[in-house]
Every structure is written in C-alpha cells, then in structure tokens.
mmCIF file of C-alpha atoms in Angstrom:
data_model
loop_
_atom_site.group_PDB
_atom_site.id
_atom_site.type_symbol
_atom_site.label_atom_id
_atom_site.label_comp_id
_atom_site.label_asym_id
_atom_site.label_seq_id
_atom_site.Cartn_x
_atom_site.Cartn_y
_atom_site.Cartn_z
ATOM 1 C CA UNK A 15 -23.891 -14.878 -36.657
ATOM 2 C CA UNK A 16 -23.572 -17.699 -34.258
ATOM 3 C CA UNK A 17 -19.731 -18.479 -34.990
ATOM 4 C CA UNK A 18 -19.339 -14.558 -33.791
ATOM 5 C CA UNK A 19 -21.488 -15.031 -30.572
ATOM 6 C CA UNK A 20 -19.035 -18.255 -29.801
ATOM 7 C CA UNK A 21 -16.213 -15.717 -30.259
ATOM 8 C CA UNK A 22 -17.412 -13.225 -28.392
ATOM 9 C CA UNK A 23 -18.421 -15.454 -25.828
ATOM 10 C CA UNK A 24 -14.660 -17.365 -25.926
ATOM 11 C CA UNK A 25 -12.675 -13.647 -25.763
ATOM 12 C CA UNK A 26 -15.081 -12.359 -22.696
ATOM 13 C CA UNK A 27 -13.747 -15.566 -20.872
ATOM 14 C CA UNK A 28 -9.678 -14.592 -21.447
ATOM 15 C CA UNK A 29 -10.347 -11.165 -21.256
ATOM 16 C CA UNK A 30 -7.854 -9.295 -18.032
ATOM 17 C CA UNK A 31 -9.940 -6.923 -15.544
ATOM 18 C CA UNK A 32 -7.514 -4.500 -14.025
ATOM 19 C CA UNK A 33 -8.857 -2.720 -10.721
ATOM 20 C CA UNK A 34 -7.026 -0.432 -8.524
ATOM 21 C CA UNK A 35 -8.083 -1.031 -5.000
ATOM 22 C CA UNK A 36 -6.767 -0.517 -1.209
ATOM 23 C CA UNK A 37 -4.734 -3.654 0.430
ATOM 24 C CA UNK A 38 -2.619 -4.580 3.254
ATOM 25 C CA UNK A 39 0.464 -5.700 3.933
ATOM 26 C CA UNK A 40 0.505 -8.963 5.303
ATOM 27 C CA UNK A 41 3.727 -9.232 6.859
ATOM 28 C CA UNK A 42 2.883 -5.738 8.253
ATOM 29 C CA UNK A 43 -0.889 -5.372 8.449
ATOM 30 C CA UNK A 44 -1.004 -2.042 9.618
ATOM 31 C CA UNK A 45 0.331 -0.891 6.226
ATOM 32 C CA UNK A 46 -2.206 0.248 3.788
ATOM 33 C CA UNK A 47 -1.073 -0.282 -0.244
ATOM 34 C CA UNK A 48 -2.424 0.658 -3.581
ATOM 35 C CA UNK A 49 -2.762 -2.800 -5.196
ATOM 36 C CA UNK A 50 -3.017 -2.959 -9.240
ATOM 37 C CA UNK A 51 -4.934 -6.371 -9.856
ATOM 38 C CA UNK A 52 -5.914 -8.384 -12.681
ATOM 39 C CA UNK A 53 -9.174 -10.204 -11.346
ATOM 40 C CA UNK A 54 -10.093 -11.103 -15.076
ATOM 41 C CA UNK A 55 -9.584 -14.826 -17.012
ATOM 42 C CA UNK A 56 -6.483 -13.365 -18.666
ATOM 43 C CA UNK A 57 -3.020 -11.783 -18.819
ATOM 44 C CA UNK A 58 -3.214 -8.331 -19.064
ATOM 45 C CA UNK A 59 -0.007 -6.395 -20.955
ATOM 46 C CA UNK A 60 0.780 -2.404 -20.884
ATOM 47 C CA UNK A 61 -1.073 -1.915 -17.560
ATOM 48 C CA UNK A 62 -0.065 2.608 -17.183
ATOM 49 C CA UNK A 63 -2.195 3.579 -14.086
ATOM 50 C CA UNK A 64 -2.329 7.384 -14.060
ATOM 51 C CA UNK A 65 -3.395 9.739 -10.985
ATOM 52 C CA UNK A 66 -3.788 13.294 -11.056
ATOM 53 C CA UNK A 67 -0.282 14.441 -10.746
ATOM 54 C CA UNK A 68 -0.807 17.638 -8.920
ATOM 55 C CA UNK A 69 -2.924 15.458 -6.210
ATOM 56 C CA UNK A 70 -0.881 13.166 -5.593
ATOM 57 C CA UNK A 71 2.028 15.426 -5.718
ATOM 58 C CA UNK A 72 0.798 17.640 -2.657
ATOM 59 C CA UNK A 73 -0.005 14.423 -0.804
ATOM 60 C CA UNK A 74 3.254 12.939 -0.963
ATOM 61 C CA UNK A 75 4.998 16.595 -0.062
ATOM 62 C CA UNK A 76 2.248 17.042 2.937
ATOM 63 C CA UNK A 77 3.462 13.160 3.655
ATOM 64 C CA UNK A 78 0.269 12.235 3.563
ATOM 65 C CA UNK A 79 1.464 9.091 1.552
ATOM 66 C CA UNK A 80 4.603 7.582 1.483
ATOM 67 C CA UNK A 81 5.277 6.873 -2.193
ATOM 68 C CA UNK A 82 5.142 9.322 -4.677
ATOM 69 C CA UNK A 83 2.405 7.535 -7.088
ATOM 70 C CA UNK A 84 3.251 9.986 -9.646
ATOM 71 C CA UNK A 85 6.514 9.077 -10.840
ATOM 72 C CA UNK A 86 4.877 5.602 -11.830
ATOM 73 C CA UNK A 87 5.405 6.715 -15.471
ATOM 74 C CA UNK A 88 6.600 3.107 -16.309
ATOM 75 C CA UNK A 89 3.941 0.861 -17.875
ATOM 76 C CA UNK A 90 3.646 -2.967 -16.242
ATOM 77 C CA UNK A 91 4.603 -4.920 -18.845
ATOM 78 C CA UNK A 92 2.759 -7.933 -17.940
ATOM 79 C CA UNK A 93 0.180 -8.375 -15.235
ATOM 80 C CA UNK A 94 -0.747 -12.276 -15.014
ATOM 81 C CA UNK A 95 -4.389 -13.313 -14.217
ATOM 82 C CA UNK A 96 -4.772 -13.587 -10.358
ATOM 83 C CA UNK A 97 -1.794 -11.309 -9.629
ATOM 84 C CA UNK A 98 -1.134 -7.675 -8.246
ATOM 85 C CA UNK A 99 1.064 -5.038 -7.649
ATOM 86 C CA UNK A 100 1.237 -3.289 -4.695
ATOM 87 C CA UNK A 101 2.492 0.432 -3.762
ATOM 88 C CA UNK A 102 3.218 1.525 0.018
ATOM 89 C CA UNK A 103 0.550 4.504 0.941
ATOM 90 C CA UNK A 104 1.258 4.693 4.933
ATOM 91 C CA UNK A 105 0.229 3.634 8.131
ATOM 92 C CA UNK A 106 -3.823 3.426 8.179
ATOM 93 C CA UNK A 107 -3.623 5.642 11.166
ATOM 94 C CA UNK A 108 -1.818 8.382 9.202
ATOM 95 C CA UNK A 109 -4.452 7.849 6.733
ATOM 96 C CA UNK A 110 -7.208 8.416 8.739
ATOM 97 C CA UNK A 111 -5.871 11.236 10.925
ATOM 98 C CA UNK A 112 -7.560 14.626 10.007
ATOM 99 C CA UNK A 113 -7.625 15.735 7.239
ATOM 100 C CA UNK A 114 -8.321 12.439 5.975
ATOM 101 C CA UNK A 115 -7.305 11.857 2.487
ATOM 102 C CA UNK A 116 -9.568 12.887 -0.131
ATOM 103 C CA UNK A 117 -11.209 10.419 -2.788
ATOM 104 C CA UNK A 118 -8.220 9.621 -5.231
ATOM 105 C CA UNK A 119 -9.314 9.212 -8.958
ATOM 106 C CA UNK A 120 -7.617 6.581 -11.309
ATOM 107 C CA UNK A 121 -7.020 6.005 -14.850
ATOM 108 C CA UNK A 122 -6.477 2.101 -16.014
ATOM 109 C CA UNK A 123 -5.571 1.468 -19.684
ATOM 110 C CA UNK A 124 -4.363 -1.867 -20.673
ATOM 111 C CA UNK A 125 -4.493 -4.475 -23.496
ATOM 112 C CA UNK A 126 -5.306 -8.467 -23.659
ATOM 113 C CA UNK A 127 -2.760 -10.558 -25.224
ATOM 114 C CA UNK A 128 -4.158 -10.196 -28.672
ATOM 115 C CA UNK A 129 -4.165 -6.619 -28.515
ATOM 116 C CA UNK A 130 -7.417 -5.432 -27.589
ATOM 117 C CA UNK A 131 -7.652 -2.011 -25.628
ATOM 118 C CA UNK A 132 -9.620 -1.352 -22.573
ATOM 119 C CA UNK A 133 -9.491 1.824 -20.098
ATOM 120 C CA UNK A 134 -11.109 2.953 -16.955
ATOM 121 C CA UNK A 135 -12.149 5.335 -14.592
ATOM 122 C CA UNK A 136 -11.456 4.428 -10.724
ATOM 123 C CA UNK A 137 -11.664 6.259 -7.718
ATOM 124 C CA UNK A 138 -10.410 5.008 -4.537
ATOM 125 C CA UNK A 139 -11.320 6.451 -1.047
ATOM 126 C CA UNK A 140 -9.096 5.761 1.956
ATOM 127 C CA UNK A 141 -12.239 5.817 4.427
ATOM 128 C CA UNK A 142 -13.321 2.313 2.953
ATOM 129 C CA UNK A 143 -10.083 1.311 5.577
ATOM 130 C CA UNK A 144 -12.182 2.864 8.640
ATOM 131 C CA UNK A 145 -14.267 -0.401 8.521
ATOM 132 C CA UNK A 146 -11.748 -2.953 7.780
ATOM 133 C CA UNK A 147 -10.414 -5.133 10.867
ATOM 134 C CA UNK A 148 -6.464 -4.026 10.833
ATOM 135 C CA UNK A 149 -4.907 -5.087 13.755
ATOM 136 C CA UNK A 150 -1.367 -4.429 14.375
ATOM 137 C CA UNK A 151 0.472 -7.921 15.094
ATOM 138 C CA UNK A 152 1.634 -7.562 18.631
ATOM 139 C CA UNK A 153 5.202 -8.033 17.620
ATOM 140 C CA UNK A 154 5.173 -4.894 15.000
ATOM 141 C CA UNK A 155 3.504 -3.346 17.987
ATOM 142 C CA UNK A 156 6.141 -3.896 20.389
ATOM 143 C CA UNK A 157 8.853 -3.116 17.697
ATOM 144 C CA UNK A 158 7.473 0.216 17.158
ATOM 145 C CA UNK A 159 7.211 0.980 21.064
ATOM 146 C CA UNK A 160 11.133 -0.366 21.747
ATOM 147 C CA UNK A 161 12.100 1.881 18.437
ATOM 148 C CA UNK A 162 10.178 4.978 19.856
ATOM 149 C CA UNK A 163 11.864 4.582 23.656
ATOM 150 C CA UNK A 164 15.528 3.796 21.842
ATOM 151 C CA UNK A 165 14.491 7.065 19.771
ATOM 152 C CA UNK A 166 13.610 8.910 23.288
ATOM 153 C CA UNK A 167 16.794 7.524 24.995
ATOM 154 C CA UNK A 168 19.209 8.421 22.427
ATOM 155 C CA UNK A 169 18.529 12.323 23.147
ATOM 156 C CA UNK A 170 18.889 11.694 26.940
ATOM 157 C CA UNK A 171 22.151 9.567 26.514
ATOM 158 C CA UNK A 172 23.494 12.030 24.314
ATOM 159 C CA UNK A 173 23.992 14.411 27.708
ATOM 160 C CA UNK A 174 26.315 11.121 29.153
ATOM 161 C CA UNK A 175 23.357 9.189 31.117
ATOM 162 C CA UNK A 176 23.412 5.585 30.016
ATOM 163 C CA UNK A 177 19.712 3.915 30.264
ATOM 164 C CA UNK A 178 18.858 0.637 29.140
ATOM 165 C CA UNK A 179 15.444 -1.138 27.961
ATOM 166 C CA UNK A 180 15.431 -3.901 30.007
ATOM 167 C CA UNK A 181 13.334 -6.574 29.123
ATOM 168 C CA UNK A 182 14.050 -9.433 31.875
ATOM 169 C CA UNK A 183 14.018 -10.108 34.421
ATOM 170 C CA UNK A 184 16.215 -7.447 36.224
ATOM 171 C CA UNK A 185 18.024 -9.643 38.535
ATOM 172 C CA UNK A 186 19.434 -11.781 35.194
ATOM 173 C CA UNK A 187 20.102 -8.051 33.444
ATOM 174 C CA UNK A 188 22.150 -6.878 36.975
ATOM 175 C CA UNK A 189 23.998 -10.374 36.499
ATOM 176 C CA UNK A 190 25.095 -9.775 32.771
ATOM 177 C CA UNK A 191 26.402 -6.486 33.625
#
C-alpha cells in the first residue's frame, strides 16, 4: 500500500494542468487573447479545447471576436510545462462595449505523457478584463490616431486636396517641400 501512495504521490508531481484563461498581448497590451496553459509539473499531449460552436460562431459573425475559435478542430500536439498558446479575441474596448460578451464555456481534454486522460469544464468571462490595468503603450496609441487621420484624409484627397500629417516642426516640413 505504501509503494502505491509513493506512486501516486510521484505521478501528481508530473502531472500537466491545462487552463484556459484571458491574457494580453505584450507587444500590444491593449489586445485581449485566449491563452491555453499548462501550469502543471508536466508536458501535456492532445490538448482539443472545444467551445460551443454556435456561440462562438455568432460572436465572430457579430465581430465581437476576431478569431473564429471554432475552427480550432486541430488538437495541440504537445503543450510543455510552463508554456501557452494564445488566440487573438479583440481590442478590450470592443470587448467591453455593450453588449458585453457573455460568459464563454470551455471544454479541456488532454493526456500526460504516459497516457493518462484528464478533461474539464471552464468558463471564461470577459468582464474579469474590466479590472485589469491595460494601458495602451503611447506609441500603439499614437499609431492608431496617425492610421485613423491617414484613413480620414484619404477620402478628402480622393476629391484632389493634398493634406499632410505634419509632425515637426512646420518651418523644417515648409523647408523639405
């Protein structure tokens, strides 16, 4: 009995822990992803997380997300310990503009590298982003302003008015011209 205990005990310390949880982007923090992670002491194989199909179908046509979760019919092979996978949802404030997603249920089945079988039940909900400090990197910021004004002038330019974003000074932009 206590040679099965010390088994036991040995497999619960390689055994993989798959969650499916919200994440960001850090090289664009304003990004919200679906991360698959193995938090557990080992490698887990044949990670298939499954949504509700019709759910996450109408969100991606109502482009409420960004990638259509459902066509992730393709199991990950292998998921090391401490390592993720991430999926592209949308902006955070697409996600929380009304209606704000609803709670999105999960399935998780998986094995451990000597074969054992483990599956879960997860639900994710989009408001636990509300409370999370996501700043937008000044940078992205002022990429996304320039890209919205080039976006504005290119319908006024179309009608042969040239403008120009200028941004120096405007004595040094009069001198290049």
């Amino acid at each position: 009995h206590a040679l099965s205990e010390q088994k036991k005990s040995r497999q619960a310390g390689t055994d993989p822990v798959v969650l499916v949880h919200l994440g960001i982007r850090e090289d664009a923090p304003i990004l919200v992803t679906l991360d698959v992670s193995n938090v557990g002491a080992g490698a887990a194989k044949n990670v298939v997380v499954s949504f509700d199909e019709g759910q996450i179908r109408d969100l991606y046509n109502a482009k409420k997300i960004i990638s259509d979760l459902s066509a992730l019919k393709q199991p990950i092979k292998v998921l090391p310990q401490d390592s993720k996978v991430s999926y592209s949802l949308h902006k955070t404030t697409e996600l929380l503009r009304d209606p704000i997603l609803p709670e999105i249920f999960v399935e998780v089945a998986y094995e451990d590298v000597d074969g054992g079988h483990y599956k879960s039940q997860q639900s994710i909900n989009i408001l636990e982003m509300k409370h999370r400090s996501i700043h937008k990197l000044p940078l992205a910021k002022m990429a996304d302003d320039l890209a919205m004004i080039e976006k504005s002038l290119g319908k006024l330019s179309s009608q042969s008015h040239h403008f120009f974003v200028v941004t120096q000074d405007l004595e040094a932009f009069r001198d290049e011209r």
